[in-house]
Coordinates of C-alpha atoms and ligand atoms in Angstrom, one line a residue:
X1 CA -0.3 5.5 -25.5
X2 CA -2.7 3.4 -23.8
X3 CA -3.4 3.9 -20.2
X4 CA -5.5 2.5 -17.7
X5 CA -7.8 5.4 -16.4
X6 CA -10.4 5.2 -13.8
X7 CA -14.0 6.1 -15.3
X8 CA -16.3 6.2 -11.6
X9 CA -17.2 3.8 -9.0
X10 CA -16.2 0.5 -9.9
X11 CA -15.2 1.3 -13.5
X12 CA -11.8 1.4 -15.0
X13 CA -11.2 1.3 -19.1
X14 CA -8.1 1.3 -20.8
X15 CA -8.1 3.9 -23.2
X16 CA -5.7 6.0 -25.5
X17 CA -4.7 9.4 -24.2
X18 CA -1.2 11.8 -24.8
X19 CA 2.1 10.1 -24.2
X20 CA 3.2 11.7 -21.1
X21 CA 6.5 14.0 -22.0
X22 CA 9.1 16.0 -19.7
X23 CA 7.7 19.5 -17.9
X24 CA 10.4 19.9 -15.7
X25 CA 14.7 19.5 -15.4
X26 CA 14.3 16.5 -12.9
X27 CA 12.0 14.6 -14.9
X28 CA 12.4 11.4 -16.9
X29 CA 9.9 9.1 -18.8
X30 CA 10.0 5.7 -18.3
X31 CA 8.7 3.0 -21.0
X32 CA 6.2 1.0 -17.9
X33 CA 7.5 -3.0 -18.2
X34 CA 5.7 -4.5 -15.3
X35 CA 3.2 -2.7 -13.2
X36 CA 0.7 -3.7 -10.0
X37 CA -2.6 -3.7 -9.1
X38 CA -2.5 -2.7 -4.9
X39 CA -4.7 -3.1 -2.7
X40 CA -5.0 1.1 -2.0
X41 CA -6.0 1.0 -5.9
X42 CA -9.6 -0.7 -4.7
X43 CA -10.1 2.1 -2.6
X44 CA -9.9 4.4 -5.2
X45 CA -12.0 1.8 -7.5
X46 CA -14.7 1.6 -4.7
X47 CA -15.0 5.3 -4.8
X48 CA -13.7 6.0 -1.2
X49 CA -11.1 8.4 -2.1
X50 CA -12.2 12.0 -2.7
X51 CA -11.1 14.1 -5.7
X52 CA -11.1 11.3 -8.4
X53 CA -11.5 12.5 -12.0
X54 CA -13.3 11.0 -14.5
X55 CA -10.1 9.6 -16.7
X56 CA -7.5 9.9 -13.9
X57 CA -4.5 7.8 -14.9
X58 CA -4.4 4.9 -12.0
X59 CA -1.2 2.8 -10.7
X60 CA 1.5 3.7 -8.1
X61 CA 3.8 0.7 -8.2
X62 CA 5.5 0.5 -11.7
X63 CA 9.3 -0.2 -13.2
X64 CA 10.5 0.3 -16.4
X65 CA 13.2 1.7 -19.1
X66 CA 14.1 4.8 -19.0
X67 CA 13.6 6.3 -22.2
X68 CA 13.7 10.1 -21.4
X69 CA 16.1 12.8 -19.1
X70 CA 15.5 16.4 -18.3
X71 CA 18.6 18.5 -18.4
X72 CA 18.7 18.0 -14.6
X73 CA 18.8 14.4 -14.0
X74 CA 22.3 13.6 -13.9
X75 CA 22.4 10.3 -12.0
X76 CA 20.2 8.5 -14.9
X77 CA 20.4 7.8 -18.5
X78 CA 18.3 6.7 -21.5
X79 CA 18.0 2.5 -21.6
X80 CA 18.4 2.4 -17.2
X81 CA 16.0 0.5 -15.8
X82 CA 14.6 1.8 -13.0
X83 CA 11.8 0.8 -10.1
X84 CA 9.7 3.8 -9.3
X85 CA 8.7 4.7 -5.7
X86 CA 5.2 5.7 -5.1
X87 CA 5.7 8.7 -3.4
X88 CA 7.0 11.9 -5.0
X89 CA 9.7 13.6 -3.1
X90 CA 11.8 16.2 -4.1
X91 CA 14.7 15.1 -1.6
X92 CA 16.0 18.5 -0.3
X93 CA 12.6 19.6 1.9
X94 CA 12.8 19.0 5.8
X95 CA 11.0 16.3 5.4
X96 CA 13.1 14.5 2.7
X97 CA 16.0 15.4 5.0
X98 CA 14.8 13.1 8.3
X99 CA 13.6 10.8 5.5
X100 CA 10.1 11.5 5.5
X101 CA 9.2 11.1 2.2
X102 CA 5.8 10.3 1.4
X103 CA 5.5 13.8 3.5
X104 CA 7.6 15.7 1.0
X105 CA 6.6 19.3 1.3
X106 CA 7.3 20.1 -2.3
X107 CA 5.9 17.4 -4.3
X108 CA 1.4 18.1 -4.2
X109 CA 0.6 21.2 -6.2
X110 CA -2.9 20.8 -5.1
X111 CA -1.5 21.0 -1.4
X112 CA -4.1 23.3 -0.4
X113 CA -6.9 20.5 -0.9
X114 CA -5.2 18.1 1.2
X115 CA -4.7 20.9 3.9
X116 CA -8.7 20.5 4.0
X117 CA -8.8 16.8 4.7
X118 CA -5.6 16.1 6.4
X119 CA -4.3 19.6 8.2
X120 CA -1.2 19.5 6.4
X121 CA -0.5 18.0 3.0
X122 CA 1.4 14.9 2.3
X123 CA 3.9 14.4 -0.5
X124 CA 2.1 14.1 -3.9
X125 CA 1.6 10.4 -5.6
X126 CA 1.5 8.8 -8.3
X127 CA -1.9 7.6 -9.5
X128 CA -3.8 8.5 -6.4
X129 CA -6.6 11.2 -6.7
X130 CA -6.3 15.3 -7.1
X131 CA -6.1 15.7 -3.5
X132 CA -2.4 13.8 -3.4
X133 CA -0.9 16.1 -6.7
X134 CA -3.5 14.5 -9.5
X135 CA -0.1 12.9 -10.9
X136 CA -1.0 10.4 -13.9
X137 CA 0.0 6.5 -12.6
X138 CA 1.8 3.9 -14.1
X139 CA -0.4 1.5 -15.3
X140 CA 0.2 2.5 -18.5
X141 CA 2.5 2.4 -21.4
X142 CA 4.7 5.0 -20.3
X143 CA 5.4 7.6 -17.2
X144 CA 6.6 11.0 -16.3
X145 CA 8.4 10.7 -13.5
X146 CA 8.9 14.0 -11.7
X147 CA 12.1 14.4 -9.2
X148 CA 13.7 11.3 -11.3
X149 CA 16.8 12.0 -9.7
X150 CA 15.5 11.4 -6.3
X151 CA 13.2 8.8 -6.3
X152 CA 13.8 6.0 -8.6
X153 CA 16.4 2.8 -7.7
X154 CA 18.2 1.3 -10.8
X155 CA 18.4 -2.4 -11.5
X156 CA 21.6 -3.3 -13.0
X157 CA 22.0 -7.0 -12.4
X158 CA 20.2 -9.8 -14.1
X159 CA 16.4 -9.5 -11.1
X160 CA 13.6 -10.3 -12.8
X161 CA 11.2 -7.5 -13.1
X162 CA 8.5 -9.7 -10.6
X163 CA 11.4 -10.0 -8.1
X164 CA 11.7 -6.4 -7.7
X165 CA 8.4 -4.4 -9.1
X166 CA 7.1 -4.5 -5.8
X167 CA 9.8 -2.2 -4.2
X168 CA 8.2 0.5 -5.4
X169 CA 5.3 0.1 -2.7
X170 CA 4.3 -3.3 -1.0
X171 CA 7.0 -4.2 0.3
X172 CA 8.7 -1.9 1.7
X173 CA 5.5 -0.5 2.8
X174 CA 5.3 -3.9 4.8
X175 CA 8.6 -3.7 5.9
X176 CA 7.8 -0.7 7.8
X177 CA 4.7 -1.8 9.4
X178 CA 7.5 -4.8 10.6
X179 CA 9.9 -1.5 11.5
X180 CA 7.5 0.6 13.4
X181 CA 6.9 -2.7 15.7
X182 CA 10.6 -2.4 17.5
X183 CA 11.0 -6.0 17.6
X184 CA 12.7 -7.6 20.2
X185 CA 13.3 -11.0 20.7
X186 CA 10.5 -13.2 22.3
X187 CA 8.0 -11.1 20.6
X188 CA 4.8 -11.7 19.2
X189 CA 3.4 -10.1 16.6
X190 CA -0.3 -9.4 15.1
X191 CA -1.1 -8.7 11.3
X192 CA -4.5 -7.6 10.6
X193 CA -5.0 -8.5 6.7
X194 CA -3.7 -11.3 5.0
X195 CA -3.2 -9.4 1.3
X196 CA 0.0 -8.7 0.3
X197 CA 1.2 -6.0 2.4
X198 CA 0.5 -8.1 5.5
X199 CA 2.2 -11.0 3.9
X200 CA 5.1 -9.0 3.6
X201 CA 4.8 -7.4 7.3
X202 CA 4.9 -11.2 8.5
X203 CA 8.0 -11.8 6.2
X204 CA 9.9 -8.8 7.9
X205 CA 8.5 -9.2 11.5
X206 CA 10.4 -12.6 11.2
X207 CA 13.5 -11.2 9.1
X208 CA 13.8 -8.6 12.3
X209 CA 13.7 -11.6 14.9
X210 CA 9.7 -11.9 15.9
X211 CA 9.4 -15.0 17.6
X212 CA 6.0 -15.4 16.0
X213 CA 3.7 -13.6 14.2
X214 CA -0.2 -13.9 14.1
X215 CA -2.3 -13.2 10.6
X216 CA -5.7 -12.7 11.0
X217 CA -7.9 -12.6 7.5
X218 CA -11.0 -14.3 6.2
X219 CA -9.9 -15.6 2.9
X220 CA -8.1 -19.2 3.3
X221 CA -6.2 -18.6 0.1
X222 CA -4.4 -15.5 1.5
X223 CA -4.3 -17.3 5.0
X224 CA -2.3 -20.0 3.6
X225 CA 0.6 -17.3 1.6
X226 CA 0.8 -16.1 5.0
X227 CA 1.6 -19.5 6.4
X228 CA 4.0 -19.7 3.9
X229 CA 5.9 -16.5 5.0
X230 CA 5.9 -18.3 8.7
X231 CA 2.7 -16.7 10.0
X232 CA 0.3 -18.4 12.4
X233 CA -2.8 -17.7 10.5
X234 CA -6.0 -16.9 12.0
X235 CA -9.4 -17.1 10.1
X236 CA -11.4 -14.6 12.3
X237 CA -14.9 -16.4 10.9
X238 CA -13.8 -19.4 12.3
X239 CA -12.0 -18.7 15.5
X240 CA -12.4 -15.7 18.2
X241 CA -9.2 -13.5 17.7
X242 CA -9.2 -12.5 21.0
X243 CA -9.5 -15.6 22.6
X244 CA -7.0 -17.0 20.3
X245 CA -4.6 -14.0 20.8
X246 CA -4.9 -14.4 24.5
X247 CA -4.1 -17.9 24.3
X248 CA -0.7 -17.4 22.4
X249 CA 0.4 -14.2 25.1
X250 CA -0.2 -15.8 28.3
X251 CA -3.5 -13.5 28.6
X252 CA -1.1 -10.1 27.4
X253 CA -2.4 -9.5 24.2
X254 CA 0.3 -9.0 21.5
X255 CA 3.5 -7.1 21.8
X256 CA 2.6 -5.2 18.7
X257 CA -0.4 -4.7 15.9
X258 CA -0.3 -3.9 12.4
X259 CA -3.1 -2.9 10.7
X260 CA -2.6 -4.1 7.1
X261 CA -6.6 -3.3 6.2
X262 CA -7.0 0.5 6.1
X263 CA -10.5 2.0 5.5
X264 CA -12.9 -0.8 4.0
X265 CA -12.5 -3.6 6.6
X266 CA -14.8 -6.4 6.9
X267 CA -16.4 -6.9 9.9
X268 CA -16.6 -10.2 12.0
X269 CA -19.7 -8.4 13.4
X270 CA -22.4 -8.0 11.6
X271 CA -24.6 -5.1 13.5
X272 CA -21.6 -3.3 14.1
X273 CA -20.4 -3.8 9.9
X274 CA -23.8 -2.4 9.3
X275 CA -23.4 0.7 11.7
X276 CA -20.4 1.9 10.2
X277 CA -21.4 1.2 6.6
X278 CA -24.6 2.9 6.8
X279 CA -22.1 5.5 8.5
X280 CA -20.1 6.1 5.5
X281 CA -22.3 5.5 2.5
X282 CA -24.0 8.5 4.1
X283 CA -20.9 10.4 4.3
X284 CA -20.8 10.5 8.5
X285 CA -18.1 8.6 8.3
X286 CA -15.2 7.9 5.4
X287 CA -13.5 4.9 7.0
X288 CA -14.5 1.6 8.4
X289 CA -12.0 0.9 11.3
X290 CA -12.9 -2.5 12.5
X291 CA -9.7 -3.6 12.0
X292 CA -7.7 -0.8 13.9
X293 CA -10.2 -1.2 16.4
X294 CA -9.2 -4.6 16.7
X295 CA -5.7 -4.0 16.4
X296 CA -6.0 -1.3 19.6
X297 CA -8.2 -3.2 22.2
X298 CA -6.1 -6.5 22.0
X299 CA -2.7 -5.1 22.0
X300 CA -0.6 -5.6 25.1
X301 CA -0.7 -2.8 27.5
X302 CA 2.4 -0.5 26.8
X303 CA 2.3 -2.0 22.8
X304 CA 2.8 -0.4 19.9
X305 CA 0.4 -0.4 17.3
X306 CA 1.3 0.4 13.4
X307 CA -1.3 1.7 10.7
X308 CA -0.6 1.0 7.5
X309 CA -3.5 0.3 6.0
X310 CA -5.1 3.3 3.8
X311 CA -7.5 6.0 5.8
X312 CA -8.3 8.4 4.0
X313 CA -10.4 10.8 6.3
X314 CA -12.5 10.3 9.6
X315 CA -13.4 7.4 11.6
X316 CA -16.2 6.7 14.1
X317 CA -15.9 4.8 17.6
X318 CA -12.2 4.8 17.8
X319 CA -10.9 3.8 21.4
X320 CA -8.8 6.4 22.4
X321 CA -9.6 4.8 25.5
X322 CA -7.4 2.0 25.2
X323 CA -4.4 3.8 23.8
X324 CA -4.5 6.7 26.6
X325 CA -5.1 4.5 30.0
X326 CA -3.0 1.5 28.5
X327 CA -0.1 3.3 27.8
X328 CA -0.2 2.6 24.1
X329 CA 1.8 3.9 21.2
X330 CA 0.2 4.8 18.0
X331 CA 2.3 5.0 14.5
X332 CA 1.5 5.3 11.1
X333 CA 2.2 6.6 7.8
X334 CA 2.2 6.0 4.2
X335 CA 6.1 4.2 3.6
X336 CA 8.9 6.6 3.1
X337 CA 9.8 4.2 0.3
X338 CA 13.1 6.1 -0.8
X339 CA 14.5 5.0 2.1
X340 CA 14.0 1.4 2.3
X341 CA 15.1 0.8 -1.6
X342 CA 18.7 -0.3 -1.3
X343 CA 18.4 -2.2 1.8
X344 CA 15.6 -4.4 0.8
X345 CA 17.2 -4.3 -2.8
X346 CA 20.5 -5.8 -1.5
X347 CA 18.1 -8.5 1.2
X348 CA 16.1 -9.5 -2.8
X349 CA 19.4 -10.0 -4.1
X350 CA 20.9 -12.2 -1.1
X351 CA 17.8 -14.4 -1.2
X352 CA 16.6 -13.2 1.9
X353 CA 13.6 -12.2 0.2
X354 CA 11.8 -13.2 -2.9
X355 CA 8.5 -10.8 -3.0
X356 CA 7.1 -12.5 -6.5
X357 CA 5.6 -14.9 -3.9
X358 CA 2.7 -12.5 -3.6
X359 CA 2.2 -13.1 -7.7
X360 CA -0.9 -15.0 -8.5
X361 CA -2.3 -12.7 -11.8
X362 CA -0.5 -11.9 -14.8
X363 CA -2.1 -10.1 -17.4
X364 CA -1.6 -7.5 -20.1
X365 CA -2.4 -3.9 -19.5
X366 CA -5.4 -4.0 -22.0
X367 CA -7.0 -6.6 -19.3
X368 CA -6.6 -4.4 -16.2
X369 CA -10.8 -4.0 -16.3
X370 CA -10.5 -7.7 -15.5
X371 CA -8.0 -7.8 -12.9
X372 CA -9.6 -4.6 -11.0
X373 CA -13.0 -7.3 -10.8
X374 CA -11.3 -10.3 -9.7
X375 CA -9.1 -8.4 -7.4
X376 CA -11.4 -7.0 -5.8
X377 CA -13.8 -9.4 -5.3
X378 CA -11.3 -11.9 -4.6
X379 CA -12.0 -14.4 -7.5
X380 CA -9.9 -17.4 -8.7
X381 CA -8.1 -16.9 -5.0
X382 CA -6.7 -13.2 -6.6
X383 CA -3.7 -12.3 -4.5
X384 CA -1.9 -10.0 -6.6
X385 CA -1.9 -9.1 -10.4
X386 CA 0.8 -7.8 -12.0
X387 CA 0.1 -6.1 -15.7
X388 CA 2.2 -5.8 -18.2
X389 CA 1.8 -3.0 -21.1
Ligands
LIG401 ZN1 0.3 0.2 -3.6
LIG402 ZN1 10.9 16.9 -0.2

């Protein structure tokens, strides 16, 4: 099958390699019909992320037919169609029990390498480097998916696949930035990062009765999807986001933050972009944190602030500061996907939601070279790209 694989530092080639088949009783394969591009994927393509491979498999959000059931998977069948969550969780571990699962404690055979980084490992992913379980991704022609009797949502009414391919990460992962906020009425809500995770952490801060909600980006093109979701958009190379921030909370700050940016933020600041860059290319350093920086020192005292931006190991300057004497509360985590898929499922099919908003790339899997470029460096206003095998 063909498969897009990553090759080193910005290079990615579609290339022919073994059709994936079933190892183990809860597996299925799925024949890939629509597939994403996410932002966590330019991490990986910017060489960020440890324990890459030269010919790693890449993609995390995929859906597809199921063409393929171990013995095991009972609640599936050959010709479902199915959205697949990027997390691998086995279901029946502590953590899959509170609903934890992009901590599953069964799912990343290569455990003991994340223990180095991270203390404890997370639950193993699809697509995402050796360190998270070296699982093969979905931006390919077709998938093992392990724990298929856990994991994947079927689609059995007439959705498009671009009205529901980005369950399997995106949004829901947005959702929970929106989640971890504890919206109350009156509130007033900050999004760091206008991509498509913060445009859909502005559609659910409103959907959970934010009273407004701030996006704060550099790109005008992303600025304005955010406007479209209801966001009051802030272009942080044209205005002072504290000043502005101020100005909408009565002097507070906001009731809550997301960081929607993760490890390679950009920096309003120059001097203090080229201290932690310098920083990280020599390895003192693996994250840029402006953003989350941000997000801390202009959050009300007694807010909450919610990471969901991608970090992958140790940052520099953070202001522990300000969360400790403020009274601040820190959460974060990689979205426990499993357990947002029928809720936001049934809000897709109300009309609540429509995510294909985010769409503004399709191309066919043999062009993912291509969209990995203009992604990236945000040509022909990329929002989103969505491949199709
Ligand atoms: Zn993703
Ligand atoms: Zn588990």
């Amino acid at each position: 099958m063909k498969a897009n694989c990553w090759m080193g530092r910005g290079d990615v080639e579609v290339r022919d390699v073994p059709d994936p088949r079933i190892l183990n009783g809860h597996d299925a394969v799925v024949r890939v019909t629509s597939t994403a591009i996410c932002g966590s994927d330019l991490h990986l393509y910017d060489g960020f992320v440890p324990t890459m491979k030269k010919g790693d498999i890449l993609g995390h959000e995929f859906m597809g037919e199921v063409v393929e059931v171990g013995p095991d998977v009972r609640n599936l069948h050959v010709g479902d169609r199915v959205v697949v969550p990027f997390p691998i969780a086995c279901g029946r571990c502590a953590a899959c029990e509170l609903g934890l699962y992009s901590v599953c404690e069964n799912t990343n055979p290569n455990a003991g390498l994340a223990e180095k980084f991270l203390g404890h490992s997370p639950a193993g992913i699809f697509g995402y480097s050796h360190m998270l379980g070296g699982y093969p991704g979905g931006q390919a022609e077709y998938a093992r998916v392990p724990f298929a009797d856990v994991g994947p949502i079927k689609i059995e009414d007439g959705l498009a696949d671009e009205q529901v391919l980005f369950l399997s990460d995106i949004l829901p992962t947005g959702w929970m930035g929106a989640e971890m906020c504890e919206i109350k009425p009156g509130d007033v809500i900050a999004v760091w990062g206008a991509g498509p995770v913060g445009q859909f952490a502005v559609a659910g801060a409103y959907l959970m009765g934010a009273d407004q909600v701030v996006c704060i980006d550099r790109f005008a093109y992303r600025l304005r999807i955010a406007e479209r979701a209801g966001a009051t958009a802030l272009d942080y190379e044209e205005v002072d986001v504290r000043e502005a921030l101020l100005d909408l909370t009565a002097g507070r700050g906001p009731d809550a933050c997301i960081d929607a940016v993760g490890m390679e933020a950009h920096y309003a600041n120059p001097a203090l972009y080229a201290y932690d860059r310098t920083k990280q290319a020599t390895r003192l350093e693996t994250d840029r944190p402006y953003a989350l920086r941000e997000a801390i020192m202009n959050c009300r005292n007694g807010g909450i602030v919610a990471v969901i931006g991608v970090y992958a190991g140790f940052l520099d300057k953070f202001p522990m500061g300000a969360v400790m004497n403020r009274s601040l509360t820190l959460k974060a985590g990689q979205c426990h996907v499993q357990r947002h898929l029928k809720p936001l499922l049934a809000k897709i099919r109300e009309g609540d939601i429509d995510p294909s908003f985010v769409i503004t790339h399709r191309l066919p899997l043999d062009e993912a070279p291509r969209g990995y470029q203009m992604f990236r460096d945000k040509q022909d206003e990329c929002n989103k790209v969505v491949l199709t095998p």
